[in-house]
Amino acid sequence: MSRFFSSKYKNLIPYTPGEQPKDTQYVKLNTNESPFPPSAKAVEYATEKAKKLQLYSDPECRELVKTAADYFGIEKDEILFTNGSDEILNFAFMAFCDNEHPAVFPDITYGFYSVFADLNGVPYEKIPLNEDFTVNVEDYIGINKTIFLANPNAPTGIALSVTDIERIVASNPDGVVIIDEAYVDFGAESVVPLIHKYSNLIVTQTFSKSRSLAGGRLGFGIASKELIADMNTVKYSTNPYNVNSMTMAAGVGTLLDDEYMKENCLKIAENRQWTTEKLAEMGFTFTESKANFIFAKHSEADGKKIYLKLKEKGVLVRHFDSARLCDYNRITVGSKEQMQVFIDTLKEVLEEIL
Ligand code: PMP
């Protein structure tokens, strides 16, 4: 740290992204990317836009907003696009959290929430998940704070029902509820339709997972036009050109090629089912994942040892060191070929360490 670093950030512990190694060609199952390339239409549209990079991108993302509004059945002023969904989540922390509206989220969830809270100097409270990693819905009823819930949750993949989310949203009319649907397309149900019923609901989604555009950095929030306007105030006060023009074009191409996304999600669901069956045969237990990852622990083998041995053999999964998570590994569901290599390698690892 330099002596010039602002005192307000001196205790900030940044988010640690999953490893992106360049040394070895790993079977990379650690950051929940899609194993499938972006839609051909997305690549075509982005390539065309690259020829106009001398111009600023459209700060209002008009073409993308129009395409997305048609896609989701919403008005154009009910959506805001950002540089990945991390950015819309940060905007929500900036716009809707303060001393009167502290942030609230589960103790086990997406690690960036507490970093955004610290970055913005807002108070926050972590509510412990149940022993089985499910959310205790009653903990969120009538608290009227700014609630962040990933649905499905990360790294467990466990999803809440629409009914439970609606209960939480309806019981907190004086608090904004942000439902982070980064993984929703892999098997959970979206609450986007509820934004017309509840003016305190924000739904965030990303193009990074089911839409194969992690490197393009595109996310968005859908909410009442008043909440979107508030987040636009934050956006225009930080970076009006937050989405670059190639990514915007890729986003349009992706939405117009929805069949491709849906086919890929089906393949991931099949590969998730196949992998969990194999894991169960090998003595693993796991949470019921509705996402593109599996959160699994072995009855005897140590979670960290499994992670390190897999890595040695060229398979990368995500391990978390914290007390409640350290027995587990989070395994991104990739292509059938990748999952076959993962299972074969895991067999070797278990033979070595048991
Ligand atoms: N929410 C959750 C739960 C995530 O796991 C991630 C991915 N790390 C994000 C949001 C952000 O993804 P992106 O910024 O790529 O849209």
CSV table of N, CA and C in Angstrom, one decimal, residues 25 36 45 190 218 309:
chain,number,residue,atom,x,y,z
A,25,GLN,N,-2.6,-25.8,-19.5
A,25,GLN,CA,-3.9,-26.0,-20.1
A,25,GLN,C,-4.8,-26.8,-19.2
A,36,PHE,N,-19.4,-23.6,-23.9
A,36,PHE,CA,-19.8,-23.4,-25.3
A,36,PHE,C,-19.5,-22.0,-25.8
A,45,TYR,N,-22.3,-9.8,-35.0
A,45,TYR,CA,-22.7,-8.4,-34.7
A,45,TYR,C,-21.5,-7.7,-34.1
A,190,SER,N,-37.3,-17.5,-12.7
A,190,SER,CA,-37.0,-16.1,-12.6
A,190,SER,C,-38.2,-15.3,-11.9
A,218,LEU,N,-21.2,-8.3,-19.7
A,218,LEU,CA,-22.5,-7.7,-19.9
A,218,LEU,C,-23.5,-8.3,-18.8
A,309,LYS,N,-4.9,-32.0,-5.5
A,309,LYS,CA,-4.5,-33.1,-6.3
A,309,LYS,C,-5.1,-33.0,-7.7
